[in-house]
Short mmCIF file of C-alpha atoms in Angstrom, two decimals:
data_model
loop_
_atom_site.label_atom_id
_atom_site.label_comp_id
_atom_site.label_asym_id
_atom_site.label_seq_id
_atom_site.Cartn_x
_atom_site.Cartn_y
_atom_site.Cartn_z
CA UNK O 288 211.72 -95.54 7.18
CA UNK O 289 212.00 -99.00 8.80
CA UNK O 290 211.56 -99.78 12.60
CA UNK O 291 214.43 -102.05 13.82
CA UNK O 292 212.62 -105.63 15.57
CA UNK O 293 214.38 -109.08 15.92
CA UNK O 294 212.31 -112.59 15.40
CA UNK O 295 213.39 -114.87 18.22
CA UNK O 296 213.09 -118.26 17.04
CA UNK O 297 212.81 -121.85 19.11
CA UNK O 298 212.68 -125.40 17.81
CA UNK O 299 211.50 -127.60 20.15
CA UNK O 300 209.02 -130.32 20.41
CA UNK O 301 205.91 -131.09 21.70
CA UNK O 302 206.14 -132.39 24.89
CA UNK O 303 208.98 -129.71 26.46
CA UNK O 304 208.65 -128.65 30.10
CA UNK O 305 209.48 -125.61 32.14
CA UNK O 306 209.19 -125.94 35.64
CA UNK O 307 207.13 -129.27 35.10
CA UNK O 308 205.12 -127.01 32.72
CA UNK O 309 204.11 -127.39 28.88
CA UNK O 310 206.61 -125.01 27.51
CA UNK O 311 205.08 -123.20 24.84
CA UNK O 312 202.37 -122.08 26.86
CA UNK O 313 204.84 -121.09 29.31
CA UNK O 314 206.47 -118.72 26.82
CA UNK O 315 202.88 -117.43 25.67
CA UNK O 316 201.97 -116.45 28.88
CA UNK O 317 205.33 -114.83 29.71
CA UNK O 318 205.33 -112.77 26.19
CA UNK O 319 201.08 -112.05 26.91
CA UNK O 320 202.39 -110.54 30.93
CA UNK O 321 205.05 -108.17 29.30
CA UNK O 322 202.57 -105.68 28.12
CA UNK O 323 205.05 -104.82 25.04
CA UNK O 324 204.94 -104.42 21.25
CA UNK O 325 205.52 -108.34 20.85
CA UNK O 326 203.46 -111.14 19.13
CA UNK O 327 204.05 -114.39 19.84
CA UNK O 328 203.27 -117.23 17.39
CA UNK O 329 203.06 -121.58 17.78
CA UNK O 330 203.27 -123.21 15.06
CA UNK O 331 203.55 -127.26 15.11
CA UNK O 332 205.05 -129.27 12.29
CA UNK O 333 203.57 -132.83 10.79
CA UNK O 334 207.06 -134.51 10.94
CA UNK O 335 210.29 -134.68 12.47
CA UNK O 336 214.10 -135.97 13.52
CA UNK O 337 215.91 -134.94 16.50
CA UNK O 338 219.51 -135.09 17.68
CA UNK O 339 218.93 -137.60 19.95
CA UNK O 340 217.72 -140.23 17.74
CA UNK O 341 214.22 -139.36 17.50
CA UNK O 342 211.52 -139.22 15.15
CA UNK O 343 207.88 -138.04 15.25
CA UNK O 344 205.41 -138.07 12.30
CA UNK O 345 201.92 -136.88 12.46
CA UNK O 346 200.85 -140.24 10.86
CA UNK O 347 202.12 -142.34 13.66
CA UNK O 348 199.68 -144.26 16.01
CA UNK O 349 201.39 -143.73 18.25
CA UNK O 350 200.87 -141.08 20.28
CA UNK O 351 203.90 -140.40 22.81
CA UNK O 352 205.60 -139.24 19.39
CA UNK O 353 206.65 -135.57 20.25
CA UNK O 354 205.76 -133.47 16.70
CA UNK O 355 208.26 -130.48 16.45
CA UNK O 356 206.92 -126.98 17.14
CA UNK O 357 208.52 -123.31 16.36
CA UNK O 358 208.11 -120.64 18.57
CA UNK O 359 208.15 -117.53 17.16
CA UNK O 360 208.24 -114.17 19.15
CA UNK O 361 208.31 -110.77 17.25
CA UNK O 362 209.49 -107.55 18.76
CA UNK O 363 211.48 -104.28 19.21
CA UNK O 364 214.86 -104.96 18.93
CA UNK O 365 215.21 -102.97 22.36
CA UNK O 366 213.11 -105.34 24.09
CA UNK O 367 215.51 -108.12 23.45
CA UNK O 368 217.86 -108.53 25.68
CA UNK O 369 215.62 -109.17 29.14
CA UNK O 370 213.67 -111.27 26.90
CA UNK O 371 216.34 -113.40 26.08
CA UNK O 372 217.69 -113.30 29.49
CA UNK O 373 214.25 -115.02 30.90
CA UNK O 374 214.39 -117.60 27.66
CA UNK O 375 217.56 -118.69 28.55
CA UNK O 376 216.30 -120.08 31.81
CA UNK O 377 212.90 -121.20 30.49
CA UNK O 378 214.32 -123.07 27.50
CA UNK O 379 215.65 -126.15 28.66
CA UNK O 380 215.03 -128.39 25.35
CA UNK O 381 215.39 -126.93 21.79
CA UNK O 382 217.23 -124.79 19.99
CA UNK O 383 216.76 -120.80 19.74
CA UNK O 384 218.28 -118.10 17.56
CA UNK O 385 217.34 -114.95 16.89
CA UNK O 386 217.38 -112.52 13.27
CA UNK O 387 216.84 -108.91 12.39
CA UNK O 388 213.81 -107.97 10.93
CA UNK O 389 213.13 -104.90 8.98
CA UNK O 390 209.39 -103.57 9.87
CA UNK O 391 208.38 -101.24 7.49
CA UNK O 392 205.14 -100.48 9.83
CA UNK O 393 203.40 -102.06 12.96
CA UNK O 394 199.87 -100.74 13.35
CA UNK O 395 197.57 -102.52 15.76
CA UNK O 396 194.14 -101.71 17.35
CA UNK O 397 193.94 -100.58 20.56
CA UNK O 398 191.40 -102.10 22.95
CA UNK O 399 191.07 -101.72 26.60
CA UNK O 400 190.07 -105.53 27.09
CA UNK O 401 190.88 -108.92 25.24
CA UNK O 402 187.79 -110.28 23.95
CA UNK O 403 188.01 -113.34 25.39
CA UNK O 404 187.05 -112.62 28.63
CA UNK O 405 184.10 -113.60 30.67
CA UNK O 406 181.73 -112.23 33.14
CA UNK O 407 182.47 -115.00 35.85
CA UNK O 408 186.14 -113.99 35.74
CA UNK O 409 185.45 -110.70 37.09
CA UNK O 410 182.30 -110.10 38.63
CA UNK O 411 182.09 -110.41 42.95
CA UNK O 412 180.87 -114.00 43.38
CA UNK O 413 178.52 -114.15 46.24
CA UNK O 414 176.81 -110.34 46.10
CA UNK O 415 175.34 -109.20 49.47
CA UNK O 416 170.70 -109.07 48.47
CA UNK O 417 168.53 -108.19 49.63
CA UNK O 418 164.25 -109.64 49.98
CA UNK O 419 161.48 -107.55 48.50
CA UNK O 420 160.23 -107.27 51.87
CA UNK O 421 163.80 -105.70 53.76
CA UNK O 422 163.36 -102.47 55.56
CA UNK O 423 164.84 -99.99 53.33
CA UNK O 424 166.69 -99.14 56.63
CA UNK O 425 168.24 -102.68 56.58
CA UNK O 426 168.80 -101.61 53.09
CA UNK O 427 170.75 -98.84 54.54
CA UNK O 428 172.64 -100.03 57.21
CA UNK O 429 174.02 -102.75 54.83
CA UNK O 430 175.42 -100.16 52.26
CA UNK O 431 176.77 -98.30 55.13
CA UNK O 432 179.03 -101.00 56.30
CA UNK O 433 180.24 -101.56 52.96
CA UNK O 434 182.05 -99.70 50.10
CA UNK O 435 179.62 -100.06 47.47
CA UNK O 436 176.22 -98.23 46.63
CA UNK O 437 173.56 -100.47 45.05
CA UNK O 438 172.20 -103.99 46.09
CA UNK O 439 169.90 -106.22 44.26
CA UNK O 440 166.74 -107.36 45.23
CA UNK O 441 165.51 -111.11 45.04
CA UNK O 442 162.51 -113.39 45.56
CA UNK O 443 162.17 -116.21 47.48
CA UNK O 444 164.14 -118.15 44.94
CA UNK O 445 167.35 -116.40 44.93
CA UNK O 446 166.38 -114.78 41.45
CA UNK O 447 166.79 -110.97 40.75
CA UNK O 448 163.63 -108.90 40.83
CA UNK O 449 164.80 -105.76 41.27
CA UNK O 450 167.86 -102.96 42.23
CA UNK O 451 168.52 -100.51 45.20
CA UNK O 452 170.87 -97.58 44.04
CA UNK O 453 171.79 -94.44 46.06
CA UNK O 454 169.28 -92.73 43.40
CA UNK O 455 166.71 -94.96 44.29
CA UNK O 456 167.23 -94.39 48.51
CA UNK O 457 166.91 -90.94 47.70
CA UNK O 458 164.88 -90.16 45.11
CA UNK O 459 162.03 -92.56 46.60
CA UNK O 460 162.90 -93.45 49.78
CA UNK O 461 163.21 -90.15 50.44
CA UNK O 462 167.04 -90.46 52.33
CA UNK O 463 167.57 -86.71 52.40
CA UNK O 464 171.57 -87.13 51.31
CA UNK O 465 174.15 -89.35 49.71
CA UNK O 466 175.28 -92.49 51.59
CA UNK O 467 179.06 -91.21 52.43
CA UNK O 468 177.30 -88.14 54.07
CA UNK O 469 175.42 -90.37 56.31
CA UNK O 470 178.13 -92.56 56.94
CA UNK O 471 179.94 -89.54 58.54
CA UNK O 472 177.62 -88.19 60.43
CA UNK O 473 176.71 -87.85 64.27
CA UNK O 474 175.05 -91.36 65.65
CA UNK O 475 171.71 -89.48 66.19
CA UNK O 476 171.83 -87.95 62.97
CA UNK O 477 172.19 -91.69 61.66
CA UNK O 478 169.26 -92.91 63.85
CA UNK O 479 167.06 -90.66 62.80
CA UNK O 480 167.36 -91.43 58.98
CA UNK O 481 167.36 -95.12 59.47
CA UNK O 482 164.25 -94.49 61.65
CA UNK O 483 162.70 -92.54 58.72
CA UNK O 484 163.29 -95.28 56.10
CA UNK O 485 161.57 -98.26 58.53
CA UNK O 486 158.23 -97.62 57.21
CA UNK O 487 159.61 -98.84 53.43
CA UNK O 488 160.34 -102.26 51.82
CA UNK O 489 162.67 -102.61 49.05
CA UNK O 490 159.72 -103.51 46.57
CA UNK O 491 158.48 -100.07 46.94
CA UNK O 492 161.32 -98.42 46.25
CA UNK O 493 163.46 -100.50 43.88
CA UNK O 494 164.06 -99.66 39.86
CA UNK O 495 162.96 -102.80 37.77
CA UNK O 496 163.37 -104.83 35.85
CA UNK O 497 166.80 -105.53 37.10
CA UNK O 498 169.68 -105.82 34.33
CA UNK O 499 171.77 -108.97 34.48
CA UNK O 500 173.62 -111.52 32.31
CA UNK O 501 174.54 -114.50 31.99
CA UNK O 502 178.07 -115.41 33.92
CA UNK O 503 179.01 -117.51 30.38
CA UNK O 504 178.76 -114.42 28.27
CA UNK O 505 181.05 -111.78 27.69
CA UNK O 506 182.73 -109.21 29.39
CA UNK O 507 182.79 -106.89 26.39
CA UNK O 508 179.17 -107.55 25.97
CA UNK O 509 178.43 -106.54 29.48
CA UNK O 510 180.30 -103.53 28.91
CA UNK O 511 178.26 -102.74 26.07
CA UNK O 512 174.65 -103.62 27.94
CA UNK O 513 175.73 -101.29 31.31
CA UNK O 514 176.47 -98.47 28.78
CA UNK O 515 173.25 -99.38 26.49
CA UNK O 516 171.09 -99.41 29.84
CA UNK O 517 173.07 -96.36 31.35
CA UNK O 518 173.24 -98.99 34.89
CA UNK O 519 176.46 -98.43 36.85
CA UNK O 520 176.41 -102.61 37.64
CA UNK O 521 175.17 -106.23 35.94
CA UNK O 522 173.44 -108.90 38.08
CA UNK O 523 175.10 -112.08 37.19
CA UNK O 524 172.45 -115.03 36.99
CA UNK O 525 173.63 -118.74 36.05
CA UNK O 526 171.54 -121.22 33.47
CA UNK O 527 168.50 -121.15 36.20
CA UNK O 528 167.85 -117.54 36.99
CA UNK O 529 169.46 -117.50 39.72
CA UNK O 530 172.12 -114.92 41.57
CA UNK O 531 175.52 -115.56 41.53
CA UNK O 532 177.48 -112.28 40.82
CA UNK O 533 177.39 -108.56 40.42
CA UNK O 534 179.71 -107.13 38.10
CA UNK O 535 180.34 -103.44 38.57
CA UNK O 536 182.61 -100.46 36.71
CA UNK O 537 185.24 -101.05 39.31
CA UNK O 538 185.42 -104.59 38.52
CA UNK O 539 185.60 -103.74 34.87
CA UNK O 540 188.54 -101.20 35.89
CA UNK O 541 190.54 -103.79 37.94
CA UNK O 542 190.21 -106.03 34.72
CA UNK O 543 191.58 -103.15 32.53
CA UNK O 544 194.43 -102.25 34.81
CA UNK O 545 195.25 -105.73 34.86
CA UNK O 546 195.02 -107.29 31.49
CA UNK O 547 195.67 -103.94 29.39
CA UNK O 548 198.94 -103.56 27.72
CA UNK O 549 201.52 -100.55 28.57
CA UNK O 550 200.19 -98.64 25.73
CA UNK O 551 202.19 -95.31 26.60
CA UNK O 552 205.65 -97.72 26.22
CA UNK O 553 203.82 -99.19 22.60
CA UNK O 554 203.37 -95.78 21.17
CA UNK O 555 207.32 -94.75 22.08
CA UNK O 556 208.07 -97.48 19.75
CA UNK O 557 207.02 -95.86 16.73
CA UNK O 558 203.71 -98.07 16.44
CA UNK O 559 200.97 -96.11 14.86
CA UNK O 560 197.50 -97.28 16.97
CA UNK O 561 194.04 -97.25 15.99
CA UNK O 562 191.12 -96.38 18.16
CA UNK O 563 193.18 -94.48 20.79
CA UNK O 564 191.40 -92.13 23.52
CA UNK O 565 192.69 -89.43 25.14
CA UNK O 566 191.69 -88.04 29.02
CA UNK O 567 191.09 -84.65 26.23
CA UNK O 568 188.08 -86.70 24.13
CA UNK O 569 186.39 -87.63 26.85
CA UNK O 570 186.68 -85.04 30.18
CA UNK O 571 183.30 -82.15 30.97
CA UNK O 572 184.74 -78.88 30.49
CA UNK O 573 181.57 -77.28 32.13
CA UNK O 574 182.74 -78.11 35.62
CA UNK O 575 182.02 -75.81 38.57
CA UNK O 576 185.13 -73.62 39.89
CA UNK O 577 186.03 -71.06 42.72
CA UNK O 578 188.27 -68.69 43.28
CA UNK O 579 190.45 -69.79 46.49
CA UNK O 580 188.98 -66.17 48.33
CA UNK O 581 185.33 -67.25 47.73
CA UNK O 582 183.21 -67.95 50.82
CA UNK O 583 182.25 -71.14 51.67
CA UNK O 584 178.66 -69.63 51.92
CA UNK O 585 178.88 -69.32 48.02
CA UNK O 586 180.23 -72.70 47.33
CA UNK O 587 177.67 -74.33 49.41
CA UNK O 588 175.15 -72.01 47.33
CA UNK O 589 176.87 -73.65 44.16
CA UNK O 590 176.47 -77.23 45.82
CA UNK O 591 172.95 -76.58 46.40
CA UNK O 592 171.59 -74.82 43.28
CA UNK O 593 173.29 -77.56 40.24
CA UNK O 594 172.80 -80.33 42.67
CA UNK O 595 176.70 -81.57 42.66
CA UNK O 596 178.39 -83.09 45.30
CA UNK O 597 182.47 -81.22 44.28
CA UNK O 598 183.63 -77.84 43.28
CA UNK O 599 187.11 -77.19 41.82
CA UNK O 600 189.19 -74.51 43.62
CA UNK O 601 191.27 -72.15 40.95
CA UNK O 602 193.97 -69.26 41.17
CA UNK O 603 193.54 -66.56 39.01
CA UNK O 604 195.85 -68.18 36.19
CA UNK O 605 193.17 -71.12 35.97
CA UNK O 606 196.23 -73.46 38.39
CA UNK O 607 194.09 -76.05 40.11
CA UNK O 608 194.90 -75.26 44.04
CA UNK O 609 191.80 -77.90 45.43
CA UNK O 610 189.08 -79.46 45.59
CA UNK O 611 186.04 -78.69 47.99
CA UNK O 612 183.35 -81.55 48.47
CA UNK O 613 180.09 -81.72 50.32
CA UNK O 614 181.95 -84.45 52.94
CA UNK O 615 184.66 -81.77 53.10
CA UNK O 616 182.57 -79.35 54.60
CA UNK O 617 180.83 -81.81 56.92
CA UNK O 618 184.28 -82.63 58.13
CA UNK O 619 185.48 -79.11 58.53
CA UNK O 620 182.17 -77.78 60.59
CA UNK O 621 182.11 -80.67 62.90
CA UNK O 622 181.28 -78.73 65.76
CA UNK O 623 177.99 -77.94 64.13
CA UNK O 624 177.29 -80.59 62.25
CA UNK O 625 173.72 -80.87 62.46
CA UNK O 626 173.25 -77.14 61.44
CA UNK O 627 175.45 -78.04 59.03
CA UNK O 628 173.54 -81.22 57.97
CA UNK O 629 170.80 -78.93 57.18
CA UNK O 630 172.48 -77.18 54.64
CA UNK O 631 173.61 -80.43 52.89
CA UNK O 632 169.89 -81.45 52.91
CA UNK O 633 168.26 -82.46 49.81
CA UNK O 634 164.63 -81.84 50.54
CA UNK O 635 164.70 -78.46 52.17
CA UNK O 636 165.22 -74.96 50.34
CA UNK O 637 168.17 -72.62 50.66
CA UNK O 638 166.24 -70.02 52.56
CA UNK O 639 165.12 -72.80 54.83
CA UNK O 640 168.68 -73.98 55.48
CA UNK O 641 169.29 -70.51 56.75
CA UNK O 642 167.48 -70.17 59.46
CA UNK O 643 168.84 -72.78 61.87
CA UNK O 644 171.72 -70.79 63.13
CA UNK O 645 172.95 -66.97 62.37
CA UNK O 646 176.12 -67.88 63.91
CA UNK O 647 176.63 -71.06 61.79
CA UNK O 648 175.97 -68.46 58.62
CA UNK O 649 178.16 -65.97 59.76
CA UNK O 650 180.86 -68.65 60.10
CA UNK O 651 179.99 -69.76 56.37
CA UNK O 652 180.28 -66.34 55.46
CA UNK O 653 183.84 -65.27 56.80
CA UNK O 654 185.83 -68.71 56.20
CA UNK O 655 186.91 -68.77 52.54
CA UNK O 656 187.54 -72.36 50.03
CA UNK O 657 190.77 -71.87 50.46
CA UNK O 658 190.37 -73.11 53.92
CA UNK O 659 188.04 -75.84 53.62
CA UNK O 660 189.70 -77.21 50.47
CA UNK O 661 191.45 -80.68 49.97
CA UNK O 662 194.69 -79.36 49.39
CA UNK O 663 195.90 -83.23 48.79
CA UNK O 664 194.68 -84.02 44.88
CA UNK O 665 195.20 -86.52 42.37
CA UNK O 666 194.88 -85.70 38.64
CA UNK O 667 195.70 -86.76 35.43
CA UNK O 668 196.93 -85.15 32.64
CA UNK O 669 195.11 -84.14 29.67
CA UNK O 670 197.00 -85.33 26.91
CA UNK O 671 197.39 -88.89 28.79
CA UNK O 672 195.69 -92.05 27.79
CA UNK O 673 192.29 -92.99 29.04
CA UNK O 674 193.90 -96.36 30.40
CA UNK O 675 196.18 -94.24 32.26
CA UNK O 676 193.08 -92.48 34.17
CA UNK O 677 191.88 -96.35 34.52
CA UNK O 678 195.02 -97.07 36.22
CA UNK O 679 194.52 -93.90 38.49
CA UNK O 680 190.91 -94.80 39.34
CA UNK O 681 191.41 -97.93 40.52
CA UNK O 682 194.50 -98.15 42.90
CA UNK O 683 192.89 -95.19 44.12
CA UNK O 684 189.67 -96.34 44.19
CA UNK O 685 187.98 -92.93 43.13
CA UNK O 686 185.09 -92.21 41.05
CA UNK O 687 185.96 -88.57 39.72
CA UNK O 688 189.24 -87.49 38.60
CA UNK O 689 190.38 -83.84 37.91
CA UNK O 690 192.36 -83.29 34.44
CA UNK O 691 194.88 -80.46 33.83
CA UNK O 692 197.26 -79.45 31.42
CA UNK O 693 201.11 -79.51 31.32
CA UNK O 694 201.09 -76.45 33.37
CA UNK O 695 199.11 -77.62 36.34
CA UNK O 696 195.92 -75.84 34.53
CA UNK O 697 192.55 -76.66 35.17
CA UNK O 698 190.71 -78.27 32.57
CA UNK O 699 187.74 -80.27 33.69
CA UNK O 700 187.11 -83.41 35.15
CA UNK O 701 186.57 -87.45 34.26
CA UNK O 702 184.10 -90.26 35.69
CA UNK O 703 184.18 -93.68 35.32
CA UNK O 704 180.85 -93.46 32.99
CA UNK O 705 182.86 -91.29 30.47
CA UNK O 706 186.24 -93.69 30.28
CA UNK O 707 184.16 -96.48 29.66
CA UNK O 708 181.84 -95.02 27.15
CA UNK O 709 185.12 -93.55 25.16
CA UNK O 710 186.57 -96.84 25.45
CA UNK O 711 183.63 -98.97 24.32
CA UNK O 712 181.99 -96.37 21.98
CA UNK O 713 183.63 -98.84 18.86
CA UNK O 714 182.58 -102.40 18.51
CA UNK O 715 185.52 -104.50 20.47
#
């Protein structure tokens, strides 16, 4: 069986413009955006005559002689029309034709990033830090007002020492819940934690030594060291130690949504790929799940007793109907939050929890998931690529996404730790 692909080809010369630009890398960068099963290919001659009179010879000293090139772009041949098309206007010098080309296979590995990508071209220039001696409720107020979860910590020099995580705030700091619980909570609720957290500096409660890298090196490698040291971000330092990025698993997924190709489209044309990952390989099948009837009482029981912040709502066919997350049940007992704060506490006991309010427990008791639930989901399909849960993750900007089957089935549920550690598990 052969796979029908034309060769494009264009003689031109050296010094050919497109829009006032070097054409050749014009036409490499155009082929490079379309995400397709095409390879592109420059290849410049030693000598030459042109229609016009002109010669060019690689032995010439002189160097305004324009040495011929061929452009050579190899693809489906049902990719070649637009192509040719957008060619047509780019091409303003040379000469192009185009032959069939019997492929008897294509098989290509499939990575999530090119390789030649480096750390500065991703990471968040600039980082908010903060001094070993910050109040750890500076600390907190700062995350609060932004959308991320971890700062670094540096001397007096500007160089990392140090990292504040969520884990660390609450772990040592003793914060007694997760920063997006906080952030929607009652303003006296909020004073009262910051007040609790005065008392700290980051030094005392900070995880070191801090993990960075150079912003030189690359950004496969700093895939590899956040998945070798299990950290969910990379300080950048430059040649002197000093700060001058952050490079987190977003930033890596805004780099793969951007610069991956459209491997779905690649595999419809018959192209056999190596190293592929599915949403299947990767997702926890021993999530936690509730029947729609259950009582919230239960679910927060669930919550409290595996120490999880989301529980999966499920008909009796196994059909995902919602999802039901601590800040979901903040939200929907708003009249009561602090009794309700008190059952989203991590330092206090179940039994404890309890006794703030019988009528708060009653209330827990009678109202079901169904109610609570966020009815409004995104998921991703099973047998779908992991770049396609990539994609999904980061216009949405969500950490945690449910996976189901072709029939709307439940079947677990991905993080961003488990796409990238699929996707990076090979050497790139």
């Amino acid at each position: 069986m052969t796979i029908r692909y034309r060769v494009i080809e264009i003689f031109t010369r050296e010094n050919a413009r497109c829009r006032s630009q070097i054409l050749y890398e014009e036409i490499l960068a155009y082929v490079r955006s379309l995400k397709i099963a095409a390879r592109c290919t420059v290849t410049k001659g030693t000598d030459a005559c042109y229609e016009d009179g002109e010669t060019a010879s690689q032995s010439s000293v002189d160097p305004s002689h324009n040495l011929p090139l061929k452009i050579e772009i190899i693809l489906p041949a049902s990719e070649l029309s637009p192509v040719m098309d957008v060619l047509e206007q780019m091409v303003c010098e040379g000469i192009v034709g185009v032959r069939e080309l019997n492929v008897h296979w294509h098989k290509t590995r499939k990575r999530l990033l090119p390789p030649r990508i480096k750390i500065r071209d991703v990471m968040t220039p600039f980082p908010k830090r903060v001094r070993t001696t910050t109040p750890v409720d500076q600390v907190v107020r700062l995350l609060l007002s932004e959308t991320f979860t971890g700062l670094p910590v540096v001397d007096a020099q500007d160089r990392p020492v140090g990292v504040i995580s969520q884990t660390d705030l609450i772990y040592r700091a003793g914060m007694p819940m997760r920063l997006a619980l906080i952030a929607g909570s009652e303003p006296d609720i909020v004073d009262m934690i910051l007040k609790s957290l005065s008392e700290t500096t980051a030094e005392a409660i900070m995880t070191r030594p801090d993990v960075h890298i150079q912003e030189d090196a690359l950004l496969t490698d700093g895939v590899n060291l956040m998945l070798d040291k299990n950290v969910k971000r990379l300080l950048v330092v430059d040649a002197w130690g000093k700060l001058t990025g952050i490079v987190s698993r977003m930033d890596v997924f805004r780099t793969i949504a951007r610069e991956s190709p459209d491997w779905g489209t690649i595999r419809k044309s018959e192209i056999t790929l190596t190293d592929a990952h599915f949403v299947s390989d990767i997702m926890r099948r021993d999530t936690h799940t509730v029947m729609p009837d259950t009582s919230v009482e239960a679910v927060l029981h669930m919550i409290d007793d595996d120490d999880i912040q989301r529980v999966a709502v499920v008909d009796e066919a196994g059909h995902l109907q919602g999802l039901i997350s601590d800040r979901n049940l903040l939200s929907a007992f708003s009249d009561d939050q602090p009794g309700m704060w008190q059952y989203l506490t991590r330092f206090a006991g179940f039994t404890e929890k309890g006794k703030h309010g019988k009528a708060l427990q009653d209330r827990l008791r009678r109202r079901k998931a169904k109610d609570v639930m966020k009815k409004e989901i995104i998921t991703v399909r099973e047998d779908a690529f992991i770049e396609d849960a990539i994609q999904i993750m980061t216009e949405k900007e969500i950490r945690r996404l449910p996976v189901v089957d072709e029939e709307g089935i439940y079947r677990g549920m991905i993080n961003r730790e488990a796409v990238l550690r699929a996707g990076f598990k090979e050497k790139l």
